[in-house]
């Protein structure tokens, strides 16, 4: 069964860059899309963006200027970079395997990111 | 973008009762691109339904999805203790970004 493990810095100061990685175990990154989703404290889910091994990316227009997505098939990792963070970026960030019709069938455990001075 | 409105915000029901959750889209969504998730406190979301009506692997058959166009429904036929959670619908519009509904909390009455 495919598993996703996430890691990255959990505490940032305003204006810093958020950097998170998800590693894919017992599976390939080449056959699916990979999405990032976040959830602010007590709030709902917000889609950040998606990437595929072909290099296709799509990003939420509200975050497009600050988001970079990368995928490495050789080491089976997907990464998210979000620049110039503010307190509004405080959230739990999830990585999820995404099928063709964009339903997300396998999720990482989530990484809590707090932005505070 | 396509806005998904879920209702009610909170549903208070007893064990064994039937739960009916609504997800309404601001414009038509292809059924192929409509999914439902369950999220328990402190956990990642879990895929329940995809393609509006197909159960994901391992999902009990008391969960069912239906609907088309702008109106979709998730039904839990008989509530079990582990079903008291928050439920989200999600859509993909092709040329518009993925969006999630605001969620419905199913709580014990």
JSON list of C-alpha atoms in Angstrom, two decimals:
[
{"chain": "A", "resi": 1, "resn": "UNK", "atom": "CA", "xyz": [0.00, 0.00, 0.00]},
{"chain": "A", "resi": 2, "resn": "UNK", "atom": "CA", "xyz": [1.37, 3.39, -0.99]},
{"chain": "A", "resi": 3, "resn": "UNK", "atom": "CA", "xyz": [2.34, 5.62, 1.92]},
{"chain": "A", "resi": 4, "resn": "UNK", "atom": "CA", "xyz": [3.13, 9.32, 2.02]},
{"chain": "A", "resi": 5, "resn": "UNK", "atom": "CA", "xyz": [5.43, 10.84, 4.61]},
{"chain": "A", "resi": 6, "resn": "UNK", "atom": "CA", "xyz": [5.79, 14.59, 4.95]},
{"chain": "A", "resi": 7, "resn": "UNK", "atom": "CA", "xyz": [8.47, 16.77, 6.45]},
{"chain": "A", "resi": 8, "resn": "UNK", "atom": "CA", "xyz": [9.55, 20.39, 6.64]},
{"chain": "A", "resi": 9, "resn": "UNK", "atom": "CA", "xyz": [10.04, 23.33, 8.96]},
{"chain": "A", "resi": 10, "resn": "UNK", "atom": "CA", "xyz": [7.12, 23.90, 11.29]},
{"chain": "A", "resi": 11, "resn": "UNK", "atom": "CA", "xyz": [7.87, 27.41, 12.56]},
{"chain": "A", "resi": 12, "resn": "UNK", "atom": "CA", "xyz": [8.57, 30.36, 10.31]},
{"chain": "A", "resi": 13, "resn": "UNK", "atom": "CA", "xyz": [8.83, 34.11, 10.67]},
{"chain": "A", "resi": 14, "resn": "UNK", "atom": "CA", "xyz": [6.88, 36.49, 8.42]},
{"chain": "A", "resi": 15, "resn": "UNK", "atom": "CA", "xyz": [8.50, 36.98, 4.99]},
{"chain": "A", "resi": 16, "resn": "UNK", "atom": "CA", "xyz": [10.35, 33.65, 5.17]},
{"chain": "A", "resi": 17, "resn": "UNK", "atom": "CA", "xyz": [9.87, 30.80, 2.72]},
{"chain": "A", "resi": 18, "resn": "UNK", "atom": "CA", "xyz": [7.89, 27.68, 3.57]},
{"chain": "A", "resi": 19, "resn": "UNK", "atom": "CA", "xyz": [9.42, 24.49, 2.23]},
{"chain": "A", "resi": 20, "resn": "UNK", "atom": "CA", "xyz": [7.74, 21.10, 2.56]},
{"chain": "A", "resi": 21, "resn": "UNK", "atom": "CA", "xyz": [8.46, 17.71, 1.03]},
{"chain": "A", "resi": 22, "resn": "UNK", "atom": "CA", "xyz": [6.47, 14.55, 0.75]},
{"chain": "A", "resi": 23, "resn": "UNK", "atom": "CA", "xyz": [8.08, 11.20, 0.12]},
{"chain": "A", "resi": 24, "resn": "UNK", "atom": "CA", "xyz": [6.19, 8.40, -1.59]},
{"chain": "A", "resi": 25, "resn": "UNK", "atom": "CA", "xyz": [6.84, 4.86, -0.33]},
{"chain": "A", "resi": 26, "resn": "UNK", "atom": "CA", "xyz": [5.86, 1.53, -1.89]},
{"chain": "A", "resi": 27, "resn": "UNK", "atom": "CA", "xyz": [4.72, 3.27, -5.03]},
{"chain": "A", "resi": 28, "resn": "UNK", "atom": "CA", "xyz": [5.69, 5.43, -7.96]},
{"chain": "A", "resi": 29, "resn": "UNK", "atom": "CA", "xyz": [5.11, 9.15, -8.43]},
{"chain": "A", "resi": 30, "resn": "UNK", "atom": "CA", "xyz": [4.88, 8.73, -12.18]},
{"chain": "A", "resi": 31, "resn": "UNK", "atom": "CA", "xyz": [1.33, 7.51, -12.58]},
{"chain": "A", "resi": 32, "resn": "UNK", "atom": "CA", "xyz": [-0.64, 10.18, -10.73]},
{"chain": "A", "resi": 33, "resn": "UNK", "atom": "CA", "xyz": [-1.03, 13.83, -9.94]},
{"chain": "A", "resi": 34, "resn": "UNK", "atom": "CA", "xyz": [0.17, 15.04, -6.57]},
{"chain": "A", "resi": 35, "resn": "UNK", "atom": "CA", "xyz": [-1.68, 17.77, -4.72]},
{"chain": "A", "resi": 36, "resn": "UNK", "atom": "CA", "xyz": [-1.01, 20.09, -1.82]},
{"chain": "A", "resi": 37, "resn": "UNK", "atom": "CA", "xyz": [-3.92, 21.17, 0.36]},
{"chain": "A", "resi": 38, "resn": "UNK", "atom": "CA", "xyz": [-3.92, 23.25, 3.51]},
{"chain": "A", "resi": 39, "resn": "UNK", "atom": "CA", "xyz": [-6.27, 23.75, 6.42]},
{"chain": "A", "resi": 40, "resn": "UNK", "atom": "CA", "xyz": [-6.12, 26.83, 8.61]},
{"chain": "A", "resi": 41, "resn": "UNK", "atom": "CA", "xyz": [-6.93, 26.32, 12.31]},
{"chain": "A", "resi": 42, "resn": "UNK", "atom": "CA", "xyz": [-10.59, 25.46, 12.72]},
{"chain": "A", "resi": 43, "resn": "UNK", "atom": "CA", "xyz": [-11.27, 26.05, 9.03]},
{"chain": "A", "resi": 44, "resn": "UNK", "atom": "CA", "xyz": [-12.00, 24.06, 5.90]},
{"chain": "A", "resi": 45, "resn": "UNK", "atom": "CA", "xyz": [-9.73, 22.73, 3.17]},
{"chain": "A", "resi": 46, "resn": "UNK", "atom": "CA", "xyz": [-7.97, 24.94, 0.63]},
{"chain": "A", "resi": 47, "resn": "UNK", "atom": "CA", "xyz": [-6.40, 23.51, -2.51]},
{"chain": "A", "resi": 48, "resn": "UNK", "atom": "CA", "xyz": [-2.92, 24.88, -3.15]},
{"chain": "A", "resi": 49, "resn": "UNK", "atom": "CA", "xyz": [-1.94, 23.16, -6.38]},
{"chain": "A", "resi": 50, "resn": "UNK", "atom": "CA", "xyz": [-0.99, 19.98, -8.19]},
{"chain": "A", "resi": 51, "resn": "UNK", "atom": "CA", "xyz": [1.88, 18.54, -10.21]},
{"chain": "A", "resi": 52, "resn": "UNK", "atom": "CA", "xyz": [2.44, 15.50, -12.39]},
{"chain": "A", "resi": 53, "resn": "UNK", "atom": "CA", "xyz": [5.59, 13.70, -13.50]},
{"chain": "A", "resi": 54, "resn": "UNK", "atom": "CA", "xyz": [5.19, 15.17, -17.00]},
{"chain": "A", "resi": 55, "resn": "UNK", "atom": "CA", "xyz": [5.87, 18.58, -15.54]},
{"chain": "A", "resi": 56, "resn": "UNK", "atom": "CA", "xyz": [2.25, 19.73, -15.64]},
{"chain": "A", "resi": 57, "resn": "UNK", "atom": "CA", "xyz": [1.42, 22.06, -12.77]},
{"chain": "A", "resi": 58, "resn": "UNK", "atom": "CA", "xyz": [-1.68, 23.97, -11.74]},
{"chain": "A", "resi": 59, "resn": "UNK", "atom": "CA", "xyz": [-1.83, 26.36, -8.83]},
{"chain": "A", "resi": 60, "resn": "UNK", "atom": "CA", "xyz": [-4.65, 28.11, -7.01]},
{"chain": "A", "resi": 61, "resn": "UNK", "atom": "CA", "xyz": [-4.80, 31.60, -8.56]},
{"chain": "A", "resi": 62, "resn": "UNK", "atom": "CA", "xyz": [-4.89, 33.12, -5.07]},
{"chain": "A", "resi": 63, "resn": "UNK", "atom": "CA", "xyz": [-1.42, 31.68, -4.35]},
{"chain": "A", "resi": 64, "resn": "UNK", "atom": "CA", "xyz": [0.08, 31.46, -7.82]},
{"chain": "A", "resi": 65, "resn": "UNK", "atom": "CA", "xyz": [2.67, 34.20, -7.42]},
{"chain": "A", "resi": 66, "resn": "UNK", "atom": "CA", "xyz": [4.16, 32.59, -4.32]},
{"chain": "A", "resi": 67, "resn": "UNK", "atom": "CA", "xyz": [3.97, 28.84, -4.99]},
{"chain": "A", "resi": 68, "resn": "UNK", "atom": "CA", "xyz": [6.51, 26.54, -6.61]},
{"chain": "A", "resi": 69, "resn": "UNK", "atom": "CA", "xyz": [5.86, 22.83, -7.03]},
{"chain": "A", "resi": 70, "resn": "UNK", "atom": "CA", "xyz": [8.48, 20.25, -7.93]},
{"chain": "A", "resi": 71, "resn": "UNK", "atom": "CA", "xyz": [8.51, 16.50, -8.44]},
{"chain": "A", "resi": 72, "resn": "UNK", "atom": "CA", "xyz": [11.43, 14.08, -8.60]},
{"chain": "A", "resi": 73, "resn": "UNK", "atom": "CA", "xyz": [10.57, 10.66, -9.99]},
{"chain": "A", "resi": 74, "resn": "UNK", "atom": "CA", "xyz": [13.99, 9.22, -9.18]},
{"chain": "A", "resi": 75, "resn": "UNK", "atom": "CA", "xyz": [13.76, 9.84, -5.45]},
{"chain": "A", "resi": 76, "resn": "UNK", "atom": "CA", "xyz": [9.94, 9.75, -5.37]},
{"chain": "A", "resi": 77, "resn": "UNK", "atom": "CA", "xyz": [9.47, 13.10, -3.73]},
{"chain": "A", "resi": 78, "resn": "UNK", "atom": "CA", "xyz": [7.15, 16.04, -4.26]},
{"chain": "A", "resi": 79, "resn": "UNK", "atom": "CA", "xyz": [7.90, 19.47, -2.82]},
{"chain": "A", "resi": 80, "resn": "UNK", "atom": "CA", "xyz": [6.07, 22.69, -2.09]},
{"chain": "A", "resi": 81, "resn": "UNK", "atom": "CA", "xyz": [7.65, 26.11, -1.70]},
{"chain": "A", "resi": 82, "resn": "UNK", "atom": "CA", "xyz": [5.59, 29.09, -0.57]},
{"chain": "A", "resi": 83, "resn": "UNK", "atom": "CA", "xyz": [7.43, 32.41, -0.43]},
{"chain": "A", "resi": 84, "resn": "UNK", "atom": "CA", "xyz": [6.85, 35.53, 1.66]},
{"chain": "A", "resi": 85, "resn": "UNK", "atom": "CA", "xyz": [4.70, 33.83, 4.28]},
{"chain": "A", "resi": 86, "resn": "UNK", "atom": "CA", "xyz": [2.44, 35.74, 6.66]},
{"chain": "A", "resi": 87, "resn": "UNK", "atom": "CA", "xyz": [0.35, 34.71, 9.64]},
{"chain": "A", "resi": 88, "resn": "UNK", "atom": "CA", "xyz": [-2.45, 33.89, 7.18]},
{"chain": "A", "resi": 89, "resn": "UNK", "atom": "CA", "xyz": [-0.34, 30.98, 5.92]},
{"chain": "A", "resi": 90, "resn": "UNK", "atom": "CA", "xyz": [-0.48, 29.27, 9.32]},
{"chain": "A", "resi": 91, "resn": "UNK", "atom": "CA", "xyz": [-2.12, 25.94, 8.63]},
{"chain": "A", "resi": 92, "resn": "UNK", "atom": "CA", "xyz": [-1.77, 22.19, 8.44]},
{"chain": "A", "resi": 93, "resn": "UNK", "atom": "CA", "xyz": [-0.38, 21.34, 5.02]},
{"chain": "A", "resi": 94, "resn": "UNK", "atom": "CA", "xyz": [-1.24, 18.04, 3.38]},
{"chain": "A", "resi": 95, "resn": "UNK", "atom": "CA", "xyz": [0.22, 16.22, 0.42]},
{"chain": "A", "resi": 96, "resn": "UNK", "atom": "CA", "xyz": [-2.12, 13.83, -1.39]},
{"chain": "A", "resi": 97, "resn": "UNK", "atom": "CA", "xyz": [-2.00, 11.40, -4.27]},
{"chain": "A", "resi": 98, "resn": "UNK", "atom": "CA", "xyz": [-4.53, 12.55, -6.84]},
{"chain": "A", "resi": 99, "resn": "UNK", "atom": "CA", "xyz": [-6.25, 10.49, -9.48]},
{"chain": "A", "resi": 100, "resn": "UNK", "atom": "CA", "xyz": [-7.10, 11.58, -13.03]},
{"chain": "A", "resi": 101, "resn": "UNK", "atom": "CA", "xyz": [-10.53, 12.87, -12.00]},
{"chain": "A", "resi": 102, "resn": "UNK", "atom": "CA", "xyz": [-8.81, 14.82, -9.20]},
{"chain": "A", "resi": 103, "resn": "UNK", "atom": "CA", "xyz": [-10.09, 12.91, -6.23]},
{"chain": "A", "resi": 104, "resn": "UNK", "atom": "CA", "xyz": [-7.37, 12.52, -3.61]},
{"chain": "A", "resi": 105, "resn": "UNK", "atom": "CA", "xyz": [-7.18, 8.93, -2.50]},
{"chain": "A", "resi": 106, "resn": "UNK", "atom": "CA", "xyz": [-4.07, 8.80, -0.31]},
{"chain": "A", "resi": 107, "resn": "UNK", "atom": "CA", "xyz": [-3.08, 11.58, 2.08]},
{"chain": "A", "resi": 108, "resn": "UNK", "atom": "CA", "xyz": [-0.01, 12.34, 4.09]},
{"chain": "A", "resi": 109, "resn": "UNK", "atom": "CA", "xyz": [-0.36, 12.85, 7.82]},
{"chain": "A", "resi": 110, "resn": "UNK", "atom": "CA", "xyz": [-0.09, 16.62, 7.50]},
{"chain": "A", "resi": 111, "resn": "UNK", "atom": "CA", "xyz": [2.55, 19.11, 8.62]},
{"chain": "A", "resi": 112, "resn": "UNK", "atom": "CA", "xyz": [1.65, 21.93, 10.96]},
{"chain": "A", "resi": 113, "resn": "UNK", "atom": "CA", "xyz": [3.22, 25.22, 9.91]},
{"chain": "A", "resi": 114, "resn": "UNK", "atom": "CA", "xyz": [3.04, 28.25, 12.15]},
{"chain": "A", "resi": 115, "resn": "UNK", "atom": "CA", "xyz": [4.08, 31.71, 11.01]},
{"chain": "A", "resi": 116, "resn": "UNK", "atom": "CA", "xyz": [4.85, 34.00, 13.92]},
{"chain": "A", "resi": 117, "resn": "UNK", "atom": "CA", "xyz": [7.30, 36.76, 14.70]},
{"chain": "B", "resi": 1, "resn": "UNK", "atom": "CA", "xyz": [-14.04, 29.36, -9.62]},
{"chain": "B", "resi": 2, "resn": "UNK", "atom": "CA", "xyz": [-16.84, 26.98, -8.73]},
{"chain": "B", "resi": 3, "resn": "UNK", "atom": "CA", "xyz": [-18.15, 27.55, -5.20]},
{"chain": "B", "resi": 4, "resn": "UNK", "atom": "CA", "xyz": [-19.46, 24.53, -3.30]},
{"chain": "B", "resi": 5, "resn": "UNK", "atom": "CA", "xyz": [-22.00, 25.24, -0.56]},
{"chain": "B", "resi": 6, "resn": "UNK", "atom": "CA", "xyz": [-22.60, 22.45, 1.95]},
{"chain": "B", "resi": 7, "resn": "UNK", "atom": "CA", "xyz": [-25.66, 22.22, 4.14]},
{"chain": "B", "resi": 8, "resn": "UNK", "atom": "CA", "xyz": [-26.45, 21.98, 6.88]},
{"chain": "B", "resi": 9, "resn": "UNK", "atom": "CA", "xyz": [-23.40, 23.29, 8.66]},
{"chain": "B", "resi": 10, "resn": "UNK", "atom": "CA", "xyz": [-24.05, 20.93, 11.55]},
{"chain": "B", "resi": 11, "resn": "UNK", "atom": "CA", "xyz": [-26.25, 17.85, 11.66]},
{"chain": "B", "resi": 12, "resn": "UNK", "atom": "CA", "xyz": [-27.23, 16.50, 15.09]},
{"chain": "B", "resi": 13, "resn": "UNK", "atom": "CA", "xyz": [-28.36, 12.89, 14.91]},
{"chain": "B", "resi": 14, "resn": "UNK", "atom": "CA", "xyz": [-28.49, 9.73, 17.02]},
{"chain": "B", "resi": 15, "resn": "UNK", "atom": "CA", "xyz": [-26.76, 6.41, 16.46]},
{"chain": "B", "resi": 16, "resn": "UNK", "atom": "CA", "xyz": [-28.56, 4.37, 13.84]},
{"chain": "B", "resi": 17, "resn": "UNK", "atom": "CA", "xyz": [-30.22, 7.37, 12.22]},
{"chain": "B", "resi": 18, "resn": "UNK", "atom": "CA", "xyz": [-29.89, 8.32, 8.56]},
{"chain": "B", "resi": 19, "resn": "UNK", "atom": "CA", "xyz": [-27.75, 11.32, 7.63]},
{"chain": "B", "resi": 20, "resn": "UNK", "atom": "CA", "xyz": [-28.30, 13.31, 4.46]},
{"chain": "B", "resi": 21, "resn": "UNK", "atom": "CA", "xyz": [-25.64, 15.87, 3.54]},
{"chain": "B", "resi": 22, "resn": "UNK", "atom": "CA", "xyz": [-26.01, 18.33, 0.68]},
{"chain": "B", "resi": 23, "resn": "UNK", "atom": "CA", "xyz": [-23.40, 19.90, -1.61]},
{"chain": "B", "resi": 24, "resn": "UNK", "atom": "CA", "xyz": [-24.57, 22.54, -4.05]},
{"chain": "B", "resi": 25, "resn": "UNK", "atom": "CA", "xyz": [-22.31, 23.96, -6.78]},
{"chain": "B", "resi": 26, "resn": "UNK", "atom": "CA", "xyz": [-22.44, 27.50, -8.16]},
{"chain": "B", "resi": 27, "resn": "UNK", "atom": "CA", "xyz": [-22.30, 26.03, -11.67]},
{"chain": "B", "resi": 28, "resn": "UNK", "atom": "CA", "xyz": [-22.66, 22.58, -13.17]},
{"chain": "B", "resi": 29, "resn": "UNK", "atom": "CA", "xyz": [-20.03, 20.01, -12.20]},
{"chain": "B", "resi": 30, "resn": "UNK", "atom": "CA", "xyz": [-19.35, 16.82, -14.10]},
{"chain": "B", "resi": 31, "resn": "UNK", "atom": "CA", "xyz": [-20.22, 13.89, -11.84]},
{"chain": "B", "resi": 32, "resn": "UNK", "atom": "CA", "xyz": [-16.84, 12.36, -12.66]},
{"chain": "B", "resi": 33, "resn": "UNK", "atom": "CA", "xyz": [-15.16, 15.20, -10.80]},
{"chain": "B", "resi": 34, "resn": "UNK", "atom": "CA", "xyz": [-17.18, 15.25, -7.57]},
{"chain": "B", "resi": 35, "resn": "UNK", "atom": "CA", "xyz": [-15.80, 13.61, -4.44]},
{"chain": "B", "resi": 36, "resn": "UNK", "atom": "CA", "xyz": [-16.62, 13.38, -0.72]},
{"chain": "B", "resi": 37, "resn": "UNK", "atom": "CA", "xyz": [-14.22, 13.11, 2.22]},
{"chain": "B", "resi": 38, "resn": "UNK", "atom": "CA", "xyz": [-14.51, 12.38, 5.92]},
{"chain": "B", "resi": 39, "resn": "UNK", "atom": "CA", "xyz": [-12.23, 14.10, 8.40]},
{"chain": "B", "resi": 40, "resn": "UNK", "atom": "CA", "xyz": [-11.98, 13.03, 12.02]},
{"chain": "B", "resi": 41, "resn": "UNK", "atom": "CA", "xyz": [-10.41, 15.42, 14.58]},
{"chain": "B", "resi": 42, "resn": "UNK", "atom": "CA", "xyz": [-6.63, 15.56, 14.27]},
{"chain": "B", "resi": 43, "resn": "UNK", "atom": "CA", "xyz": [-6.57, 13.37, 11.18]},
{"chain": "B", "resi": 44, "resn": "UNK", "atom": "CA", "xyz": [-6.10, 13.88, 7.47]},
{"chain": "B", "resi": 45, "resn": "UNK", "atom": "CA", "xyz": [-9.19, 13.71, 5.27]},
{"chain": "B", "resi": 46, "resn": "UNK", "atom": "CA", "xyz": [-10.17, 10.28, 3.98]},
{"chain": "B", "resi": 47, "resn": "UNK", "atom": "CA", "xyz": [-11.68, 9.72, 0.55]},
{"chain": "B", "resi": 48, "resn": "UNK", "atom": "CA", "xyz": [-15.19, 8.24, 0.79]},
{"chain": "B", "resi": 49, "resn": "UNK", "atom": "CA", "xyz": [-16.83, 8.77, -2.58]},
{"chain": "B", "resi": 50, "resn": "UNK", "atom": "CA", "xyz": [-15.49, 9.66, -6.02]},
{"chain": "B", "resi": 51, "resn": "UNK", "atom": "CA", "xyz": [-17.26, 10.15, -9.32]},
{"chain": "B", "resi": 52, "resn": "UNK", "atom": "CA", "xyz": [-20.25, 11.33, -7.26]},
{"chain": "B", "resi": 53, "resn": "UNK", "atom": "CA", "xyz": [-21.36, 7.77, -6.42]},
{"chain": "B", "resi": 54, "resn": "UNK", "atom": "CA", "xyz": [-18.42, 5.32, -6.35]},
{"chain": "B", "resi": 55, "resn": "UNK", "atom": "CA", "xyz": [-17.22, 4.18, -2.94]},
{"chain": "B", "resi": 56, "resn": "UNK", "atom": "CA", "xyz": [-13.49, 4.28, -2.32]},
{"chain": "B", "resi": 57, "resn": "UNK", "atom": "CA", "xyz": [-11.66, 1.13, -1.28]},
{"chain": "B", "resi": 58, "resn": "UNK", "atom": "CA", "xyz": [-12.64, -0.05, 2.19]},
{"chain": "B", "resi": 59, "resn": "UNK", "atom": "CA", "xyz": [-15.55, 2.36, 2.63]},
{"chain": "B", "resi": 60, "resn": "UNK", "atom": "CA", "xyz": [-18.59, 0.67, 4.21]},
{"chain": "B", "resi": 61, "resn": "UNK", "atom": "CA", "xyz": [-21.71, 0.36, 2.08]},
{"chain": "B", "resi": 62, "resn": "UNK", "atom": "CA", "xyz": [-23.73, 2.48, 4.50]},
{"chain": "B", "resi": 63, "resn": "UNK", "atom": "CA", "xyz": [-22.09, 5.43, 2.72]},
{"chain": "B", "resi": 64, "resn": "UNK", "atom": "CA", "xyz": [-23.57, 6.38, -0.64]},
{"chain": "B", "resi": 65, "resn": "UNK", "atom": "CA", "xyz": [-23.33, 9.33, -2.99]},
{"chain": "B", "resi": 66, "resn": "UNK", "atom": "CA", "xyz": [-25.74, 10.64, -5.57]},
{"chain": "B", "resi": 67, "resn": "UNK", "atom": "CA", "xyz": [-26.58, 13.68, -7.64]},
{"chain": "B", "resi": 68, "resn": "UNK", "atom": "CA", "xyz": [-25.66, 15.49, -10.81]},
{"chain": "B", "resi": 69, "resn": "UNK", "atom": "CA", "xyz": [-25.27, 18.96, -12.25]},
{"chain": "B", "resi": 70, "resn": "UNK", "atom": "CA", "xyz": [-25.27, 21.35, -9.31]},
{"chain": "B", "resi": 71, "resn": "UNK", "atom": "CA", "xyz": [-26.79, 19.19, -6.56]},
{"chain": "B", "resi": 72, "resn": "UNK", "atom": "CA", "xyz": [-25.03, 16.31, -4.88]},
{"chain": "B", "resi": 73, "resn": "UNK", "atom": "CA", "xyz": [-25.82, 14.29, -1.77]},
{"chain": "B", "resi": 74, "resn": "UNK", "atom": "CA", "xyz": [-23.89, 12.08, 0.63]},
{"chain": "B", "resi": 75, "resn": "UNK", "atom": "CA", "xyz": [-26.06, 9.68, 2.60]},
{"chain": "B", "resi": 76, "resn": "UNK", "atom": "CA", "xyz": [-25.06, 7.62, 5.61]},
{"chain": "B", "resi": 77, "resn": "UNK", "atom": "CA", "xyz": [-27.80, 5.05, 6.01]},
{"chain": "B", "resi": 78, "resn": "UNK", "atom": "CA", "xyz": [-27.30, 4.16, 9.69]},
{"chain": "B", "resi": 79, "resn": "UNK", "atom": "CA", "xyz": [-24.88, 6.19, 11.78]},
{"chain": "B", "resi": 80, "resn": "UNK", "atom": "CA", "xyz": [-22.17, 4.29, 13.60]},
{"chain": "B", "resi": 81, "resn": "UNK", "atom": "CA", "xyz": [-20.04, 5.89, 16.38]},
{"chain": "B", "resi": 82, "resn": "UNK", "atom": "CA", "xyz": [-17.06, 6.37, 14.05]},
{"chain": "B", "resi": 83, "resn": "UNK", "atom": "CA", "xyz": [-19.17, 8.33, 11.55]},
{"chain": "B", "resi": 84, "resn": "UNK", "atom": "CA", "xyz": [-19.43, 11.42, 13.74]},
{"chain": "B", "resi": 85, "resn": "UNK", "atom": "CA", "xyz": [-16.98, 13.62, 11.84]},
{"chain": "B", "resi": 86, "resn": "UNK", "atom": "CA", "xyz": [-16.77, 16.50, 9.40]},
{"chain": "B", "resi": 87, "resn": "UNK", "atom": "CA", "xyz": [-17.55, 15.81, 5.75]},
{"chain": "B", "resi": 88, "resn": "UNK", "atom": "CA", "xyz": [-16.34, 17.79, 2.74]},
{"chain": "B", "resi": 89, "resn": "UNK", "atom": "CA", "xyz": [-17.29, 17.72, -0.90]},
{"chain": "B", "resi": 90, "resn": "UNK", "atom": "CA", "xyz": [-14.74, 18.61, -3.58]},
{"chain": "B", "resi": 91, "resn": "UNK", "atom": "CA", "xyz": [-14.89, 19.33, -7.29]},
{"chain": "B", "resi": 92, "resn": "UNK", "atom": "CA", "xyz": [-12.61, 19.86, -10.25]},
{"chain": "B", "resi": 93, "resn": "UNK", "atom": "CA", "xyz": [-13.87, 21.89, -13.18]},
{"chain": "B", "resi": 94, "resn": "UNK", "atom": "CA", "xyz": [-11.14, 21.39, -15.75]},
{"chain": "B", "resi": 95, "resn": "UNK", "atom": "CA", "xyz": [-10.48, 25.01, -16.55]},
{"chain": "B", "resi": 96, "resn": "UNK", "atom": "CA", "xyz": [-11.24, 26.12, -13.01]},
{"chain": "B", "resi": 97, "resn": "UNK", "atom": "CA", "xyz": [-9.33, 25.22, -9.86]},
{"chain": "B", "resi": 98, "resn": "UNK", "atom": "CA", "xyz": [-10.15, 22.44, -7.43]},
{"chain": "B", "resi": 99, "resn": "UNK", "atom": "CA", "xyz": [-12.44, 23.67, -4.68]},
{"chain": "B", "resi": 100, "resn": "UNK", "atom": "CA", "xyz": [-13.83, 22.21, -1.47]},
{"chain": "B", "resi": 101, "resn": "UNK", "atom": "CA", "xyz": [-17.09, 22.89, 0.27]},
{"chain": "B", "resi": 102, "resn": "UNK", "atom": "CA", "xyz": [-17.10, 24.42, 3.71]},
{"chain": "B", "resi": 103, "resn": "UNK", "atom": "CA", "xyz": [-17.92, 21.13, 5.41]},
{"chain": "B", "resi": 104, "resn": "UNK", "atom": "CA", "xyz": [-20.78, 19.58, 7.36]},
{"chain": "B", "resi": 105, "resn": "UNK", "atom": "CA", "xyz": [-20.21, 18.43, 10.91]},
{"chain": "B", "resi": 106, "resn": "UNK", "atom": "CA", "xyz": [-22.18, 15.36, 11.93]},
{"chain": "B", "resi": 107, "resn": "UNK", "atom": "CA", "xyz": [-22.49, 15.32, 15.72]},
{"chain": "B", "resi": 108, "resn": "UNK", "atom": "CA", "xyz": [-24.13, 13.07, 18.25]},
{"chain": "B", "resi": 109, "resn": "UNK", "atom": "CA", "xyz": [-27.51, 14.33, 19.39]}
]
